[in-house]
Tab-separated table of C-alpha atoms in Angstrom:
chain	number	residue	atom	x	y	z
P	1	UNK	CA	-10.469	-105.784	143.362
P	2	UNK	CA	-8.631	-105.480	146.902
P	3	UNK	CA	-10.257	-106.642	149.983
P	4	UNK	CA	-10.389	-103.973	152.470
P	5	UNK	CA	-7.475	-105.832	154.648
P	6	UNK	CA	-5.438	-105.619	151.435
P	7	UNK	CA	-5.099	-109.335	151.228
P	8	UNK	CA	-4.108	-109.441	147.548
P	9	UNK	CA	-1.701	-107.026	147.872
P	10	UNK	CA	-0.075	-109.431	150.397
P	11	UNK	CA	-0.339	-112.495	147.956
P	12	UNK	CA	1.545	-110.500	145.552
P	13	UNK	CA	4.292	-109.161	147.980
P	14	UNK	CA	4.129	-112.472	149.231
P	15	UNK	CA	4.936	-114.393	145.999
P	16	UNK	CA	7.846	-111.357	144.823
P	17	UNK	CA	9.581	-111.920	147.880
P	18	UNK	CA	9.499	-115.566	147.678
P	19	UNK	CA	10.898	-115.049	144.193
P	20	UNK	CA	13.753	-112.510	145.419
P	21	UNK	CA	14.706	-114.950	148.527
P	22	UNK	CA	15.346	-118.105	146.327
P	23	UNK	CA	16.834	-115.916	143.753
P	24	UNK	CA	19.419	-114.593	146.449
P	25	UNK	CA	19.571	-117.684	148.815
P	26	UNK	CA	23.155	-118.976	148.813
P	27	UNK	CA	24.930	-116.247	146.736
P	28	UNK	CA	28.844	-115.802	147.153
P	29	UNK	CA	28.330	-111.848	147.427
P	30	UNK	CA	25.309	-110.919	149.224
P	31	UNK	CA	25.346	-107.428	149.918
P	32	UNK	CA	23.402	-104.627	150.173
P	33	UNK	CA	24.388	-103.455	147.263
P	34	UNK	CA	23.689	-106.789	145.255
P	35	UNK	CA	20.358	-107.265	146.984
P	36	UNK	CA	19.091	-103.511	145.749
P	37	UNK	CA	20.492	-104.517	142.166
P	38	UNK	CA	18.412	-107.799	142.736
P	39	UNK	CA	15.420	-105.641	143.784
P	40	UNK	CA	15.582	-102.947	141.100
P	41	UNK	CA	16.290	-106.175	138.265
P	42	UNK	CA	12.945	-107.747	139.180
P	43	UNK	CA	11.058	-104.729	139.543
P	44	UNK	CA	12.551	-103.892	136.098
P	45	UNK	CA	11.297	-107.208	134.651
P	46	UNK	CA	8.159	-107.630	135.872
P	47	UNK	CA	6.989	-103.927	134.911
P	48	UNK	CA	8.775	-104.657	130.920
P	49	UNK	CA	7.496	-107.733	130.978
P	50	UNK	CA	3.737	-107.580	130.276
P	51	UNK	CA	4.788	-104.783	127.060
P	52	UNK	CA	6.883	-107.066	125.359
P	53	UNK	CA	4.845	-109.904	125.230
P	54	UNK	CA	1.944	-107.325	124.434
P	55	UNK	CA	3.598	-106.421	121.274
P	56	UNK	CA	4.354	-110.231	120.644
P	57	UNK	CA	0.771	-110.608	120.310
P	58	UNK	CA	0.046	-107.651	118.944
P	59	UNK	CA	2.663	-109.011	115.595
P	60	UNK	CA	0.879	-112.498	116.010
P	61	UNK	CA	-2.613	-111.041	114.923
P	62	UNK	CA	-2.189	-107.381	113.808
P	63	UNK	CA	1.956	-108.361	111.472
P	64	UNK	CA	1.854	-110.233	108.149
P	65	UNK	CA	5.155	-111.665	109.133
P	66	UNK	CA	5.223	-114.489	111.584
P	67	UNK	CA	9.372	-113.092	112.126
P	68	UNK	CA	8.151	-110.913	114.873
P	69	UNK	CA	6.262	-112.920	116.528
P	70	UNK	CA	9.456	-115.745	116.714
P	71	UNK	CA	11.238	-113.103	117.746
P	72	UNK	CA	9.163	-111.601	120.162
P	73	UNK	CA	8.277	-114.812	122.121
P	74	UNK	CA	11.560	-116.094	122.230
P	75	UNK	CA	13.046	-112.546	123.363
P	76	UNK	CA	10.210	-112.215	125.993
P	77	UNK	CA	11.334	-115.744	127.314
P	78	UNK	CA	14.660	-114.548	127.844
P	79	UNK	CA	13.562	-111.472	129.308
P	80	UNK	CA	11.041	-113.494	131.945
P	81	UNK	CA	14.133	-116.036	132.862
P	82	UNK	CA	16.610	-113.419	132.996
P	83	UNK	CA	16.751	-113.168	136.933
P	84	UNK	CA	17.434	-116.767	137.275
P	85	UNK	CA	20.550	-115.905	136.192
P	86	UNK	CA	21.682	-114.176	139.667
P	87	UNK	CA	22.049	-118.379	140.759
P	88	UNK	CA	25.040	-118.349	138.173
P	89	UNK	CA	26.583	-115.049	138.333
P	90	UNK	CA	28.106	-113.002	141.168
P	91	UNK	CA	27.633	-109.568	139.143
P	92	UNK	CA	24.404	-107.871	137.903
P	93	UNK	CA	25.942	-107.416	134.575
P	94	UNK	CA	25.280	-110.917	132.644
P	95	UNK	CA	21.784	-111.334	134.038
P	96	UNK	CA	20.831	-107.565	133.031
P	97	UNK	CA	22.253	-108.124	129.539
P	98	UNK	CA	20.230	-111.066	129.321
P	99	UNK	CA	17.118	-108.533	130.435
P	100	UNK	CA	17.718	-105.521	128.127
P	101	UNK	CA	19.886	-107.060	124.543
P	102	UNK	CA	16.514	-109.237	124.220
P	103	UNK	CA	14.092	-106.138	124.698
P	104	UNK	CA	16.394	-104.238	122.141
P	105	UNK	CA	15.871	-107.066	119.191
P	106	UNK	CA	12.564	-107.410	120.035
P	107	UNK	CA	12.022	-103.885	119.651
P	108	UNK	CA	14.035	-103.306	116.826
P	109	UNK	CA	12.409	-106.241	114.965
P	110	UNK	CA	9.111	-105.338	115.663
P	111	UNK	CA	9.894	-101.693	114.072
P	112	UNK	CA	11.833	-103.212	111.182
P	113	UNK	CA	8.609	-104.534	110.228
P	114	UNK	CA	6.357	-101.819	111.006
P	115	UNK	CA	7.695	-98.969	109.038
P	116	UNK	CA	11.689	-98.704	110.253
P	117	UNK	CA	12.648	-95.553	111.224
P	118	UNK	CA	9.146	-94.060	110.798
P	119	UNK	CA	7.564	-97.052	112.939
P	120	UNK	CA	6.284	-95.323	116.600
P	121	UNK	CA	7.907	-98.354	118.448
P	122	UNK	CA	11.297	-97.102	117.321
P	123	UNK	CA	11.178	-95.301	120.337
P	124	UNK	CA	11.313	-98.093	123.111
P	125	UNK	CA	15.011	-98.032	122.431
P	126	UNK	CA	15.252	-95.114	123.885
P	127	UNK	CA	14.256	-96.855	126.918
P	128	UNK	CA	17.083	-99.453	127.179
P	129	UNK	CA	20.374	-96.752	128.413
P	130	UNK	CA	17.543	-95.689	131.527
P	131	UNK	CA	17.221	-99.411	132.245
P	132	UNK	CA	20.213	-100.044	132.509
P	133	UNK	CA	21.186	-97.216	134.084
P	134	UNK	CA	18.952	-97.734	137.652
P	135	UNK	CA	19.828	-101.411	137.677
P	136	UNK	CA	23.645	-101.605	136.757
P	137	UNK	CA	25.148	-97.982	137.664
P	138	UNK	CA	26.917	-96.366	135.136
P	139	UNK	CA	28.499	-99.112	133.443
P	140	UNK	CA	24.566	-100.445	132.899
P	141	UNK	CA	23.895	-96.882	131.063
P	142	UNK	CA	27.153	-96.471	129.212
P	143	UNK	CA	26.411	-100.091	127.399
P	144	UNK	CA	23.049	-100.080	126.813
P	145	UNK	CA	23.060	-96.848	125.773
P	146	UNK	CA	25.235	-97.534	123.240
P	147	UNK	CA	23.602	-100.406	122.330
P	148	UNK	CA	20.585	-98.456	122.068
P	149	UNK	CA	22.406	-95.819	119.891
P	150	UNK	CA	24.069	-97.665	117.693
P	151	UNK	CA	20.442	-99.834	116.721
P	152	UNK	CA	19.004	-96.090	116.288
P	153	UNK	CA	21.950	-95.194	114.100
P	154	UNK	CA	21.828	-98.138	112.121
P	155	UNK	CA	18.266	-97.655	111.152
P	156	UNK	CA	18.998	-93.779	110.750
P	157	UNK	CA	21.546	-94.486	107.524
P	158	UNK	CA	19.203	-97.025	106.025
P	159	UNK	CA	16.577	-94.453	105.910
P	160	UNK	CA	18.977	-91.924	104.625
P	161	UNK	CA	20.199	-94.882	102.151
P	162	UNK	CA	16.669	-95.000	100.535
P	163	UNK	CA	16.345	-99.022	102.401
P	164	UNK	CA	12.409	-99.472	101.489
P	165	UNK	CA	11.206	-100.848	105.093
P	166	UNK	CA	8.734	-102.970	105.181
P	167	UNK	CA	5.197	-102.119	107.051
P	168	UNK	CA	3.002	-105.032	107.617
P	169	UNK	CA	1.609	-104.330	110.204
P	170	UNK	CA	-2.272	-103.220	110.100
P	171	UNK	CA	-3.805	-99.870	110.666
P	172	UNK	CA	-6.056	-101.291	113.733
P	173	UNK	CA	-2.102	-102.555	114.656
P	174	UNK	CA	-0.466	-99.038	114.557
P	175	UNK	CA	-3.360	-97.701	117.074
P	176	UNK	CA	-2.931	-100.415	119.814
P	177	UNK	CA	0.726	-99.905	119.381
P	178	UNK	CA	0.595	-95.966	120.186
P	179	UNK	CA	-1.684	-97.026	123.070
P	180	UNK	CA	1.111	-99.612	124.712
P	181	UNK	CA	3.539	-96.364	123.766
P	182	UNK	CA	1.564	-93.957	125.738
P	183	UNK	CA	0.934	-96.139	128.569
P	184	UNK	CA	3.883	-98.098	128.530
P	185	UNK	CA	6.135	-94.964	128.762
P	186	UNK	CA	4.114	-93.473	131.394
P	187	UNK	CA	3.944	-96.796	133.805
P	188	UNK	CA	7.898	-97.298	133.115
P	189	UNK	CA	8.656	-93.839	133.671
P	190	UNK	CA	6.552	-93.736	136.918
P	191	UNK	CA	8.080	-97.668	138.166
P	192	UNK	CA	11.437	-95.942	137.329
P	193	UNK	CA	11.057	-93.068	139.446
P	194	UNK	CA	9.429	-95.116	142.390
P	195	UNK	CA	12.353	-97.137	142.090
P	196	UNK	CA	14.654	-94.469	142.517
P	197	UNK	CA	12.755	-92.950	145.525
P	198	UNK	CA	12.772	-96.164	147.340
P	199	UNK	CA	16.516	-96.558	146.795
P	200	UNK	CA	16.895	-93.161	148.241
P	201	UNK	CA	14.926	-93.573	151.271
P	202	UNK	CA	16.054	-96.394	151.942
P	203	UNK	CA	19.663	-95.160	151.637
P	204	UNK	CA	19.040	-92.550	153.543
P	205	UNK	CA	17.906	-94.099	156.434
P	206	UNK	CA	20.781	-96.483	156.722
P	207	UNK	CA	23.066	-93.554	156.698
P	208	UNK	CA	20.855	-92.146	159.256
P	209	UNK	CA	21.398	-95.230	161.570
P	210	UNK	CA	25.088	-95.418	160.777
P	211	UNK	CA	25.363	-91.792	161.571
P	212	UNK	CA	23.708	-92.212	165.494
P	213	UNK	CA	25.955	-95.151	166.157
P	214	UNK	CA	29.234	-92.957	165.152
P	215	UNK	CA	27.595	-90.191	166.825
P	216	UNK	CA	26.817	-92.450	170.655
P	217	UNK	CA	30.482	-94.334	169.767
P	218	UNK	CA	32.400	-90.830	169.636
P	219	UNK	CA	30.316	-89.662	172.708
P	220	UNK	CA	31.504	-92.848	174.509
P	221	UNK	CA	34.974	-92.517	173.337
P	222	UNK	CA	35.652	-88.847	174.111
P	223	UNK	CA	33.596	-88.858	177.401
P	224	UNK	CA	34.415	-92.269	179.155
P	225	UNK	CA	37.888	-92.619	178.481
P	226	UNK	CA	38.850	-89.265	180.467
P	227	UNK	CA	38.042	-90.477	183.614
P	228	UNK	CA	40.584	-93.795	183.911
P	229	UNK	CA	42.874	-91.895	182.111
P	230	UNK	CA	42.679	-89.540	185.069
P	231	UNK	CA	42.954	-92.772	187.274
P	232	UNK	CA	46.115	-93.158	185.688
P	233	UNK	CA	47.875	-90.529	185.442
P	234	UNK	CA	47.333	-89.545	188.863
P	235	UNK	CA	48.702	-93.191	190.096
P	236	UNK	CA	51.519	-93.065	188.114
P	237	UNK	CA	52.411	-89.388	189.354
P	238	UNK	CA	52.125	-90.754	192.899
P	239	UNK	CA	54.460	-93.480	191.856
P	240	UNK	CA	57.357	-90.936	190.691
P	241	UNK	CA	56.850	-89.151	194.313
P	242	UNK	CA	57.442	-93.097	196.043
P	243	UNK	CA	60.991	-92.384	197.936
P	244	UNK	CA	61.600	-96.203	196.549
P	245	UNK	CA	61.127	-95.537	192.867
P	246	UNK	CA	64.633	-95.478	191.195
P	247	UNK	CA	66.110	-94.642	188.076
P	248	UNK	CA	64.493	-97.555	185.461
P	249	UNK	CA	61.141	-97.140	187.483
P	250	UNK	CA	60.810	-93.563	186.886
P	251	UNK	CA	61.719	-93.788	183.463
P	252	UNK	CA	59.169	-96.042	182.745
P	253	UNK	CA	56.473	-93.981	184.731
P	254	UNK	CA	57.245	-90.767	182.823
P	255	UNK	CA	56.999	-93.127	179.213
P	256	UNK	CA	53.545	-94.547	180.116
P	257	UNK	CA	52.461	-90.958	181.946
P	258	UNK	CA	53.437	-89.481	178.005
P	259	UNK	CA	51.445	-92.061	175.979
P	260	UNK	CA	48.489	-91.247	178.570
P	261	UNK	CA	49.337	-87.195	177.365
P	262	UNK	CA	48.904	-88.363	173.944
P	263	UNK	CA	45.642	-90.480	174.188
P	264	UNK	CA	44.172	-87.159	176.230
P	265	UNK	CA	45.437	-85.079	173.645
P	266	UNK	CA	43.686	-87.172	170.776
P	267	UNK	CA	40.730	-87.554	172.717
P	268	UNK	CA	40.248	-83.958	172.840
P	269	UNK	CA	41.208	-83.530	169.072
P	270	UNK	CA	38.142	-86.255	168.680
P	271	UNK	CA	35.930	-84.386	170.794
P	272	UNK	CA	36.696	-80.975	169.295
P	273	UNK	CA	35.913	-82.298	165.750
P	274	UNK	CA	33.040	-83.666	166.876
P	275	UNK	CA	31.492	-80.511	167.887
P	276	UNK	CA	32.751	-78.768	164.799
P	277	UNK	CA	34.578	-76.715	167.216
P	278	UNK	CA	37.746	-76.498	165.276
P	279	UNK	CA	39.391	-77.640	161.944
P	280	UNK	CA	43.456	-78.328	162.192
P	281	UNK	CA	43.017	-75.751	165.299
P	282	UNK	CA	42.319	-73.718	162.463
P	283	UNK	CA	45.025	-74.470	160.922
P	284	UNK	CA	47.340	-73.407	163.573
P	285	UNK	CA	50.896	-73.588	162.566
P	286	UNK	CA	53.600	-74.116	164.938
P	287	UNK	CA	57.744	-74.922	164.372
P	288	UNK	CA	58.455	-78.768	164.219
P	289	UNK	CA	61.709	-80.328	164.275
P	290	UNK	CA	62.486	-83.648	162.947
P	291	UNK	CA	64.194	-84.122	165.765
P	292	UNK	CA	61.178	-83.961	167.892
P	293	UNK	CA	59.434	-86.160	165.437
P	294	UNK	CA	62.059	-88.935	165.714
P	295	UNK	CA	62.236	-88.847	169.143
P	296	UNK	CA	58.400	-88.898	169.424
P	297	UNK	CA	58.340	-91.768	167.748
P	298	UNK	CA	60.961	-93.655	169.334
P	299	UNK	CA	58.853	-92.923	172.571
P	300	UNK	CA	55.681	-94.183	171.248
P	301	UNK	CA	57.095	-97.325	170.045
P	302	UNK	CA	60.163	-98.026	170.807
P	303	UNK	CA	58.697	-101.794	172.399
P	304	UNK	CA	57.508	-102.890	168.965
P	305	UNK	CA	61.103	-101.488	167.456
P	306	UNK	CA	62.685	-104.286	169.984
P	307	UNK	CA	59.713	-107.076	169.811
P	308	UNK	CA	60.766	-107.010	166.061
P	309	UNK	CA	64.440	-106.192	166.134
P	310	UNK	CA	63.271	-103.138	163.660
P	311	UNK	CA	66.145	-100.839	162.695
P	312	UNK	CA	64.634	-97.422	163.569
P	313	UNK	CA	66.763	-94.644	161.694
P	314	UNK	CA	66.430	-90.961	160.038
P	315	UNK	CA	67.800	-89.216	156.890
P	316	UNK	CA	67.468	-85.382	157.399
P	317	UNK	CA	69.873	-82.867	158.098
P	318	UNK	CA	70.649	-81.557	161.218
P	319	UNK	CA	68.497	-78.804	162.852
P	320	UNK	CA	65.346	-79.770	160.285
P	321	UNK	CA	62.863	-77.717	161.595
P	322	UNK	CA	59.312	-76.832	159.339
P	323	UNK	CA	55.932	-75.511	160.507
P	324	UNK	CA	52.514	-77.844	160.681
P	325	UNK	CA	49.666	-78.332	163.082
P	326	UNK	CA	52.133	-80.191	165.213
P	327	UNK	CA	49.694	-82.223	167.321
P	328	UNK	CA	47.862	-83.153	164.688
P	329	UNK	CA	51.100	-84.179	162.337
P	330	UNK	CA	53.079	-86.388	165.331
P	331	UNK	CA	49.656	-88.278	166.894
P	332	UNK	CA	47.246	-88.751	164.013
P	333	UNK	CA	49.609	-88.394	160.862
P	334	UNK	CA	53.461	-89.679	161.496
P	335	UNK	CA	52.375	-92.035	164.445
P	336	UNK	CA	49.733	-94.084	162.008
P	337	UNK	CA	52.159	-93.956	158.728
P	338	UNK	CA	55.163	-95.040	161.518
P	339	UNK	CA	52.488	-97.714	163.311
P	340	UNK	CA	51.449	-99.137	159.278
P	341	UNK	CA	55.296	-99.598	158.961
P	342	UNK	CA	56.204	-101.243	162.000
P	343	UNK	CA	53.263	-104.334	160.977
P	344	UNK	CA	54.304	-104.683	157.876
P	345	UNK	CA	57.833	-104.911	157.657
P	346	UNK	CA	59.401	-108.088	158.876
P	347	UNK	CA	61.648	-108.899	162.035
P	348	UNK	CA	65.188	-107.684	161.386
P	349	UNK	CA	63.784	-105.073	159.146
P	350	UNK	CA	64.587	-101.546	158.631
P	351	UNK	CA	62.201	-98.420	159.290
P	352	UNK	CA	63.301	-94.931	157.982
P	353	UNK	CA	62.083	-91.225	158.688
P	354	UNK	CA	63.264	-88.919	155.716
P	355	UNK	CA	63.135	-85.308	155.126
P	356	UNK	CA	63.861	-82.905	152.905
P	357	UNK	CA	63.422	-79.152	151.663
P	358	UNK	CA	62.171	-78.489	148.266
P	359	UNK	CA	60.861	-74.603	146.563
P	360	UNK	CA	57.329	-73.928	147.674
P	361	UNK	CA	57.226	-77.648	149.856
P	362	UNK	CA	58.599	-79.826	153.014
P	363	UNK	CA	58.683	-83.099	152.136
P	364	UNK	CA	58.105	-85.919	155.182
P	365	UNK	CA	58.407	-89.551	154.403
P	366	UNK	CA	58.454	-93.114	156.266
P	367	UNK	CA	60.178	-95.692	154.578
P	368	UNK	CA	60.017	-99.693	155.073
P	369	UNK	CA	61.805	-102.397	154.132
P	370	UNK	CA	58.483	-104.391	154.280
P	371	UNK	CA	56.115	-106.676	151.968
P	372	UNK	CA	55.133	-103.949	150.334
P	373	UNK	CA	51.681	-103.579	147.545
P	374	UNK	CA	51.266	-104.640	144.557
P	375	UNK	CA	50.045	-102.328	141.623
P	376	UNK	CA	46.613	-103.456	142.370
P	377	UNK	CA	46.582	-102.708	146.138
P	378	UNK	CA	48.513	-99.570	145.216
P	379	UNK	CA	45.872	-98.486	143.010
P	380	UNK	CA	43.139	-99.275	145.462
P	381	UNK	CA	44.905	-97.418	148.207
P	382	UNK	CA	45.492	-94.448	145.929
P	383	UNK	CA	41.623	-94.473	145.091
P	384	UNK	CA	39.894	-94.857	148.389
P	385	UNK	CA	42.283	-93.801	151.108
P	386	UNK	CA	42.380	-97.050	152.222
P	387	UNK	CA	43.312	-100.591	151.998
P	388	UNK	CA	41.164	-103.992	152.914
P	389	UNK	CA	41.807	-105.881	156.432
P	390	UNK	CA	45.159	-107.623	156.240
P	391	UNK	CA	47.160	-109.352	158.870
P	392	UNK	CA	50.607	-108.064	159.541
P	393	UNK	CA	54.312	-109.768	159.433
P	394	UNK	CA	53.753	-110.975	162.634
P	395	UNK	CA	50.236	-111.468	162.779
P	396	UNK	CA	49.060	-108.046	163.461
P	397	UNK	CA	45.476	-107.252	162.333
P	398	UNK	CA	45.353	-103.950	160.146
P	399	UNK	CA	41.758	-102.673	159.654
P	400	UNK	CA	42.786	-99.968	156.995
P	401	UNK	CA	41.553	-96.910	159.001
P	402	UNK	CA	44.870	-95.689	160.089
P	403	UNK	CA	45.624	-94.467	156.469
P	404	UNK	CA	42.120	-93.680	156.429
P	405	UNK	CA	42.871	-90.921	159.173
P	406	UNK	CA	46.080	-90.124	157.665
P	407	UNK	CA	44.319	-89.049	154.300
P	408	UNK	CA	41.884	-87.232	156.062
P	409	UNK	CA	44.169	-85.051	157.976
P	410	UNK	CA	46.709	-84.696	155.331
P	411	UNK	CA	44.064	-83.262	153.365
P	412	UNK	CA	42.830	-80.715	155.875
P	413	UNK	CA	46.427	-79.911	156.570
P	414	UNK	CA	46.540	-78.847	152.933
P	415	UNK	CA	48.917	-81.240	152.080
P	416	UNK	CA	49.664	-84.193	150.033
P	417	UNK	CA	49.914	-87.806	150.231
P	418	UNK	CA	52.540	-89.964	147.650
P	419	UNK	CA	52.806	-93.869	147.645
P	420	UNK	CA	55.715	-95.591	146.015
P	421	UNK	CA	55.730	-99.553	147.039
P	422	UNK	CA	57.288	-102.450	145.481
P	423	UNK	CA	56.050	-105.962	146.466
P	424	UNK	CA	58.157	-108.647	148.268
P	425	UNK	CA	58.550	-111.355	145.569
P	426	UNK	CA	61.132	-113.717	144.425
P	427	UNK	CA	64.658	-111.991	142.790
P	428	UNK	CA	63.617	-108.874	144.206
P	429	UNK	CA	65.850	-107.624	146.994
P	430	UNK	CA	64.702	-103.926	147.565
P	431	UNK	CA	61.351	-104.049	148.620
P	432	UNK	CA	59.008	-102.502	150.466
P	433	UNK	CA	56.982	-98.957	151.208
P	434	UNK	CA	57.155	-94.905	150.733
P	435	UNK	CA	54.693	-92.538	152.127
P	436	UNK	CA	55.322	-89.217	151.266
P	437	UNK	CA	53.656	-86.096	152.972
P	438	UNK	CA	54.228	-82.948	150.709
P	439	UNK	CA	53.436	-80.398	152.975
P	440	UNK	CA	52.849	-76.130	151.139
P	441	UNK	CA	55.905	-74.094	153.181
């Protein structure tokens, strides 16, 4: 009975979350992720709980055979303890197979002895691969289902076999097991589907707030950075019209009024995708040389080429020229691929723009002489588009959202992105990086 202030219901919140916070206080990995796991493990639990030792008791006074009962209260125990686990183990794996195997030899104990494959319990294990499922993803359902499958199975060819099963357990027994059937199906199928709503919700709303704060961050970025950059560019065009500006003056003025063209220019392309406006300029082609690429890039960072004594060369023949979005190729694809190089490839080293012509295809590439990835990183990369924060050969951060913007605009470009890297190790002299752009001519 509830008091009308609901003051029982907050005793029991009260007491679950005091369970879930010393079950997650001082994990490694604390995530959102892991704390939902946590969340949909207990909730899991507690509402399978109460139904297994139900059907202890029920083979402690309705079974002939005291094996069911051992079994059932020790599997139960498991069960209960089973979150305790999460203070040993970073994954949710090992404490939900501590959760589910018992319920499955419970289960299939307690229909061994009440009629095998004919016993109405027989169907809990059909329960298990759902379980599993909500709390450990798809690796949770592809186990325990086949766990699950292969009990079924086994029980299957013993009844085909002839295998006389025993059933000791009473008539009054077989009733109160349909009734924890019927009700225990419906409360676990409605505790699974409030779990899943919850998770949704929930989900949903943190996408919501991630959403606004990309959404005010973009309107920041594309609104409040025109105005200095007008600052700028008008200062340094008053500097070029000084009567006392000479030669090296002016050519650093028209490199710094170029880079200020190019943050304007992606500040629009920002601004323009952000208002679904445009895609690739609709995939607007214009004629590219390699020339112009090379040269772009040798603007752009031609300091970092000398702070690190880079080698900055190109492999293409002469008069290369191939159509692309060229805005979108030079600042947001070439530039990042060129900029990934440059802090990963160690002073002295050797940074190479390559081209060539294939049937059907124009194939771009920037080649390094760096650290390079190994097959792990290189599979990671290849996966999500991106790698982890890592710190440069000279200390430069790298978040991992430059190649995050390359994929993405490689892939609206309708092109394609290959990685060959070999790591920087011991006995191995050629190391280092290969992005490829395979772009449809």
């Amino acid at each position: 009975m509830l008091d009308s202030d609901g003051t029982e219901v907050n005793y029991l919140r009260s007491a679950y979350f005091y369970v879930f916070n010393f079950l997650a206080e001082g994990r490694k990995t604390n995530s959102q992720k892991v704390q939902q796991e946590l969340h949909r493990h207990l909730v899991v639990v507690l509402s399978t709980s109460l139904l297994m030792w139900a059907y202890a008791f029920v083979a402690k006074f309705e079974m002939e055979s005291s094996v069911p009962v051992w079994a059932g209260v020790l599997c139960s125990i498991i069960h209960l303890l089973s979150p305790l686990l999460w203070k040993i183990f970073d994954k949710v794996f090992w404490p939900l197979f501590f959760a589910l195997v018992p319920g499955v030899i419970h289960q299939a104990t307690f229909s061994f002895y009440s009629g095998g494959f004919e016993s109405e319990t027989i169907i809990w294990l059909t329960v298990h691969p759902m379980l599993g499922g909500i709390v450990g993803g798809r690796k949770g359902l592809y186990v325990f289902g086949g766990l699950s499958l292969l009990t079924t199975l086994g029980f299957l060819v013993l009844k085909i076999m002839g295998y006389p099963f025993p059933d000791l357990l009473s008539p009054f027994g077989h009733v109160i097991s349909q009734v924890f059937l019927l009700l225990g199906y419906f409360f676990i199928a409605f505790s699974a589907v409030a779990i899943y709503m919850y998770v949704e919700e929930q989900t949903k709303q943190r996408l919501e707030v991630k959403n606004n704060k990309i959404q005010n961050l973009l309107r920041v970025l594309v609104h409040d950075i025109s105005n200095p950059l007008s600052v700028a560019d008008y200062q340094l065009s008053a500097s070029l019209r000084r009567e006392d500006c000479n030669e090296a003056v002016e050519k650093r003025i028209k490199k710094a009024s170029k880079a200020i063209d190019i943050v304007a220019n992606i500040s629009k392309k920002v601004r323009e995708l952000h208002s679904d406006e445009i895609v690739i300029e609709n995939r607007r082609l214009e004629k590219c040389s390699m020339d112009e690429c090379y040269e772009h890039m040798l603007l752009v960072f031609e300091d970092k080429f000398e702070n690190k004594k880079i080698t900055f060369s190109k492999a293409y023949k002469s008069n290369f020229d191939f159509e692309v979005s060229k805005d979108v190729f030079l600042n947001q694809i070439l530039s990042n691929l060129v900029s990934n190089a440059i802090k990963f490839t160690p002073v002295g080293g050797e940074i190479e723009i390559i081209a060539n012509k294939l049937p059907g295809e124009v194939q771009i590439g920037v080649r390094d002489t760096g650290v390079g990835m190994n097959e792990e990183a290189l599979q990671e990369l290849k996966e999500k588009g991106k790698l982890r924060s890592t710190i440069g050969e000279s200390g430069e951060l790298g978040t991992g959202f430059g190649l995050m913007i390359v994929n993405s605009f490689v892939i609206e470009l309708g092109a394609e992105l290959e990685i060959f890297s070999t790591e920087k190790k011991d006995g191995i002299e050629e190391h280092g990086s290969l992005f490829l752009i395979k772009i449809p001519s």
